[in-house]
Amino acid sequence: EPEVTQTPSHQVTQMGQEVILRCVPISNHLYFYWYRQILGQKVEFLVSFYNNEISEKSEIFDDQFSVERPDGSNFTLKIRSTKLEDSAMYFCASGGESYNEQFFGPGTRLTVL
Amino acid sequence: AQTVTQSQPEMSVQEAETVTLSCTYDTSENNYYLFWYKQPPSRQMILVIRQEAYKQQNATENRFSVNFQKAAKSFSLKISDSQLGDTAMYFCAFMKGFNNNDMRFGAGTRLTVKP
């Protein structure tokens, strides 16, 4: 069964450093998403991506964040100059056009020290 | 803006019993989808069940069923014959429209199934 994959599973970084979180969505999907979950809190929407551009973003997704689909298979989230409060689980999800369902990856745990 | 409310932070149930998790939402949209996701300790998000707002019939998936009350904007999850493996966080989620859109989640309910 096809699945969304994410790498790395855990990333530790120093405050102020840049990180790139990687996702490989399900191959025939067209909609891509990043969500984050701070420990003990709810899952929050960050950004959606469709047709090679951002379709919607939340207030959390400020200039510190960017997304890219560099090669038609990977979908990346870049966080520039990480802050302590960026520590969270980051989930990638993808969805198809013919049904309204999103498949989540296993998540990347980001720890900012 | 859509909001999703789960008013039960924690619940517990005896193995083999039935439990109902509640969820309410607020929206001005007429077309939308509702979901329940399970998040075990591994923190993987697993889809449990999905409901289309235009369908009056409540969705069921084996031991999982929903009670969808569109007028009341209520979407509860019933787990029958609870199993130890059902222990997890459960999140209710809302997706607007017909096309695939971003989801908004509730705060979650931590369910513990006791032997």
Tab-separated table of C-alpha atoms in Angstrom:
chain	number	residue	atom	x	y	z
A	1	GLU	CA	0.000	0.000	0.000
A	2	PRO	CA	1.424	3.417	-0.940
A	3	GLU	CA	2.440	5.628	1.941
A	4	VAL	CA	3.853	9.040	2.699
A	5	THR	CA	7.417	8.962	3.974
A	6	GLN	CA	9.354	11.604	5.877
A	7	THR	CA	13.017	12.072	6.680
A	8	PRO	CA	14.623	12.422	9.078
A	9	SER	CA	12.526	10.910	11.831
A	10	HIS	CA	14.258	13.110	14.393
A	11	GLN	CA	16.257	16.280	13.824
A	12	VAL	CA	18.146	18.119	16.515
A	13	THR	CA	19.439	21.586	15.719
A	14	GLN	CA	20.818	24.664	17.401
A	15	MET	CA	18.732	27.799	17.653
A	16	GLY	CA	19.356	30.031	14.663
A	17	GLN	CA	20.239	27.191	12.308
A	18	GLU	CA	18.328	26.313	9.171
A	19	VAL	CA	16.631	22.930	8.797
A	20	ILE	CA	15.024	21.172	5.860
A	21	LEU	CA	12.402	18.542	6.500
A	22	ARG	CA	11.754	16.163	3.652
A	23	CYS	CA	8.650	14.316	2.549
A	24	VAL	CA	7.857	11.957	-0.288
A	25	PRO	CA	4.099	12.093	-0.915
A	26	ILE	CA	2.089	9.317	-2.515
A	27	SER	CA	3.023	9.359	-6.175
A	28	ASN	CA	-0.270	10.223	-7.867
A	29	HIS	CA	-1.373	12.765	-5.295
A	30	LEU	CA	-1.731	16.418	-6.187
A	31	TYR	CA	-2.266	18.166	-2.864
A	32	PHE	CA	0.474	18.478	-0.289
A	33	TYR	CA	0.416	19.775	3.235
A	34	TRP	CA	2.569	20.483	6.237
A	35	TYR	CA	1.144	20.386	9.740
A	36	ARG	CA	2.863	20.715	13.057
A	37	GLN	CA	2.079	19.446	16.533
A	38	ILE	CA	3.758	20.950	19.552
A	39	LEU	CA	4.068	18.295	22.252
A	40	GLY	CA	0.788	17.793	24.054
A	41	GLN	CA	-1.130	20.125	21.756
A	42	LYS	CA	-3.344	19.767	18.726
A	43	VAL	CA	-2.256	19.360	15.156
A	44	GLU	CA	-2.035	22.752	13.421
A	45	PHE	CA	-2.155	23.472	9.713
A	46	LEU	CA	0.886	25.263	8.296
A	47	VAL	CA	0.628	25.311	4.511
A	48	SER	CA	-0.954	23.642	1.516
A	49	PHE	CA	0.636	23.268	-1.899
A	50	TYR	CA	-1.054	22.542	-5.203
A	51	ASN	CA	-0.010	22.949	-8.823
A	52	ASN	CA	3.485	23.975	-7.789
A	53	GLU	CA	2.443	26.850	-5.609
A	54	ILE	CA	1.187	27.585	-2.143
A	55	SER	CA	-2.610	27.473	-2.123
A	56	GLU	CA	-3.152	28.427	1.481
A	57	LYS	CA	-1.079	29.151	4.569
A	58	SER	CA	-1.833	29.770	8.206
A	59	GLU	CA	-0.688	32.653	10.371
A	60	ILE	CA	2.013	30.355	11.739
A	61	PHE	CA	3.631	30.090	8.310
A	62	ASP	CA	5.579	33.344	8.314
A	63	ASP	CA	8.685	34.385	6.383
A	64	GLN	CA	10.757	31.959	8.418
A	65	PHE	CA	9.138	29.074	6.562
A	66	SER	CA	9.208	28.028	2.923
A	67	VAL	CA	8.132	24.987	0.946
A	68	GLU	CA	9.355	23.522	-2.276
A	69	ARG	CA	8.713	20.597	-4.570
A	70	PRO	CA	12.124	20.525	-6.192
A	71	ASP	CA	11.986	17.391	-8.331
A	72	GLY	CA	8.400	16.216	-8.708
A	73	SER	CA	8.636	13.651	-5.931
A	74	ASN	CA	10.007	15.353	-2.828
A	75	PHE	CA	8.166	18.009	-0.879
A	76	THR	CA	10.280	19.995	1.558
A	77	LEU	CA	9.707	22.374	4.420
A	78	LYS	CA	12.542	24.753	5.192
A	79	ILE	CA	12.749	26.626	8.462
A	80	ARG	CA	15.280	29.439	8.461
A	81	SER	CA	16.841	30.582	11.704
A	82	THR	CA	15.046	28.118	13.970
A	83	LYS	CA	13.670	29.226	17.311
A	84	LEU	CA	13.095	27.241	20.480
A	85	GLU	CA	9.349	27.376	19.914
A	86	ASP	CA	9.760	25.612	16.563
A	87	SER	CA	10.346	22.387	18.478
A	88	ALA	CA	7.464	20.163	17.440
A	89	MET	CA	6.430	17.179	15.403
A	90	TYR	CA	6.063	18.118	11.752
A	91	PHE	CA	3.706	16.055	9.636
A	92	CYS	CA	3.559	15.968	5.883
A	93	ALA	CA	0.311	14.861	4.258
A	94	SER	CA	-0.825	14.319	0.701
A	95	GLY	CA	-4.208	13.969	-0.905
A	96	GLY	CA	-5.651	13.010	-4.252
A	97	GLU	CA	-8.150	14.879	-6.374
A	98	SER	CA	-10.866	12.278	-6.580
A	99	TYR	CA	-11.430	11.805	-2.901
A	100	ASN	CA	-11.222	13.996	0.141
A	101	GLU	CA	-8.765	12.241	2.357
A	102	GLN	CA	-5.258	13.025	3.474
A	103	PHE	CA	-2.588	10.491	4.179
A	104	PHE	CA	-0.113	11.478	6.817
A	105	GLY	CA	3.542	10.635	7.007
A	106	PRO	CA	5.058	9.348	10.242
A	107	GLY	CA	6.316	12.816	11.170
A	108	THR	CA	9.667	14.436	11.865
A	109	ARG	CA	10.391	15.341	15.455
A	110	LEU	CA	12.290	18.645	15.449
A	111	THR	CA	14.151	19.627	18.583
A	112	VAL	CA	15.682	23.094	18.736
A	113	LEU	CA	18.269	23.578	21.464
B	1	ALA	CA	-13.057	30.399	10.118
B	2	GLN	CA	-13.777	26.869	11.157
B	3	THR	CA	-13.263	25.691	14.714
B	4	VAL	CA	-13.374	22.178	16.082
B	5	THR	CA	-14.036	21.492	19.747
B	6	GLN	CA	-13.409	18.296	21.655
B	7	SER	CA	-14.671	18.836	25.166
B	8	GLN	CA	-13.311	15.628	26.699
B	9	PRO	CA	-9.545	15.845	27.259
B	10	GLU	CA	-9.393	12.321	28.678
B	11	MET	CA	-11.626	9.276	28.758
B	12	SER	CA	-11.271	5.700	29.826
B	13	VAL	CA	-13.223	2.550	29.074
B	14	GLN	CA	-13.047	-1.084	30.062
B	15	GLU	CA	-11.973	-3.553	27.442
B	16	ALA	CA	-14.931	-4.851	25.416
B	17	GLU	CA	-17.136	-1.937	26.459
B	18	THR	CA	-18.413	0.886	24.274
B	19	VAL	CA	-17.237	4.482	24.453
B	20	THR	CA	-18.318	7.660	22.679
B	21	LEU	CA	-16.030	10.594	22.001
B	22	SER	CA	-17.667	13.923	21.284
B	23	CYS	CA	-16.805	16.605	18.757
B	24	THR	CA	-18.547	19.800	17.746
B	25	TYR	CA	-17.576	22.211	15.040
B	26	ASP	CA	-18.472	25.641	13.835
B	27	THR	CA	-18.668	26.555	10.175
B	28	SER	CA	-20.678	28.554	7.684
B	29	GLU	CA	-19.781	26.114	4.921
B	30	ASN	CA	-22.425	23.805	3.529
B	31	ASN	CA	-20.061	21.333	1.906
B	32	TYR	CA	-17.381	19.758	4.030
B	33	TYR	CA	-15.902	16.560	5.375
B	34	LEU	CA	-15.323	15.386	8.911
B	35	PHE	CA	-12.716	12.929	10.101
B	36	TRP	CA	-11.558	11.082	13.153
B	37	TYR	CA	-7.849	10.394	13.385
B	38	LYS	CA	-6.136	8.129	15.881
B	39	GLN	CA	-2.676	8.970	17.192
B	40	PRO	CA	-1.043	6.146	19.172
B	41	PRO	CA	2.138	6.720	21.215
B	42	SER	CA	4.165	6.403	18.018
B	43	ARG	CA	2.492	9.714	17.043
B	44	GLN	CA	1.560	8.443	13.596
B	45	MET	CA	-1.745	9.952	12.418
B	46	ILE	CA	-4.093	7.163	11.356
B	47	LEU	CA	-7.443	7.809	9.709
B	48	VAL	CA	-10.226	6.046	11.581
B	49	ILE	CA	-13.351	7.192	9.780
B	50	ARG	CA	-14.616	9.862	7.408
B	51	GLN	CA	-18.034	11.491	6.911
B	52	GLU	CA	-19.227	13.552	3.984
B	53	ALA	CA	-21.525	16.363	5.110
B	54	TYR	CA	-23.897	15.836	2.192
B	55	LYS	CA	-24.565	12.251	3.291
B	56	GLN	CA	-27.219	11.739	5.918
B	57	GLN	CA	-26.182	8.163	6.607
B	58	ASN	CA	-23.678	7.817	9.408
B	59	ALA	CA	-20.329	6.328	8.424
B	60	THR	CA	-19.230	3.024	9.930
B	61	GLU	CA	-15.935	1.143	9.817
B	62	ASN	CA	-16.035	-2.164	11.648
B	63	ARG	CA	-16.127	-1.307	15.371
B	64	PHE	CA	-16.091	2.445	14.696
B	65	SER	CA	-19.162	4.470	13.869
B	66	VAL	CA	-20.156	8.104	13.967
B	67	ASN	CA	-23.246	10.017	14.959
B	68	PHE	CA	-23.344	12.967	12.577
B	69	GLN	CA	-25.861	15.647	13.443
B	70	LYS	CA	-25.446	18.343	10.792
B	71	ALA	CA	-27.938	20.816	12.233
B	72	ALA	CA	-26.338	20.567	15.657
B	73	LYS	CA	-22.828	20.552	14.121
B	74	SER	CA	-21.968	17.502	16.131
B	75	PHE	CA	-19.816	14.563	15.079
B	76	SER	CA	-19.267	11.930	17.764
B	77	LEU	CA	-17.249	8.723	17.441
B	78	LYS	CA	-18.483	5.487	18.949
B	79	ILE	CA	-16.019	2.665	19.543
B	80	SER	CA	-17.672	-0.678	20.208
B	81	ASP	CA	-15.993	-3.689	21.794
B	82	SER	CA	-13.025	-1.550	22.844
B	83	GLN	CA	-9.634	-3.179	22.558
B	84	LEU	CA	-6.351	-2.406	24.300
B	85	GLY	CA	-4.933	-1.310	20.955
B	86	ASP	CA	-7.519	1.462	20.789
B	87	THR	CA	-5.607	3.333	23.487
B	88	ALA	CA	-4.500	6.556	21.787
B	89	MET	CA	-5.225	10.224	21.260
B	90	TYR	CA	-8.225	10.778	19.013
B	91	PHE	CA	-8.530	13.934	16.963
B	92	CYS	CA	-11.635	15.198	15.238
B	93	ALA	CA	-10.905	17.161	12.057
B	94	PHE	CA	-12.814	19.341	9.587
B	95	MET	CA	-12.117	19.897	5.893
B	96	LYS	CA	-14.145	22.445	3.947
B	97	GLY	CA	-15.370	22.194	0.394
B	98	PHE	CA	-15.402	19.502	-2.229
B	99	ASN	CA	-11.753	19.589	-3.206
B	100	ASN	CA	-8.911	18.496	-0.999
B	101	ASN	CA	-8.266	21.285	1.484
B	102	ASP	CA	-6.348	21.843	4.666
B	103	MET	CA	-7.791	20.271	7.800
B	104	ARG	CA	-8.527	21.901	11.126
B	105	PHE	CA	-8.181	19.728	14.182
B	106	GLY	CA	-9.684	19.649	17.629
B	107	ALA	CA	-7.541	19.509	20.734
B	108	GLY	CA	-7.906	15.750	21.018
B	109	THR	CA	-9.245	13.216	23.504
B	110	ARG	CA	-6.871	10.817	25.188
B	111	LEU	CA	-8.588	7.442	25.375
B	112	THR	CA	-7.327	4.710	27.662
B	113	VAL	CA	-8.719	1.193	27.353
B	114	LYS	CA	-8.325	-0.696	30.614
B	115	PRO	CA	-7.998	-4.476	30.803
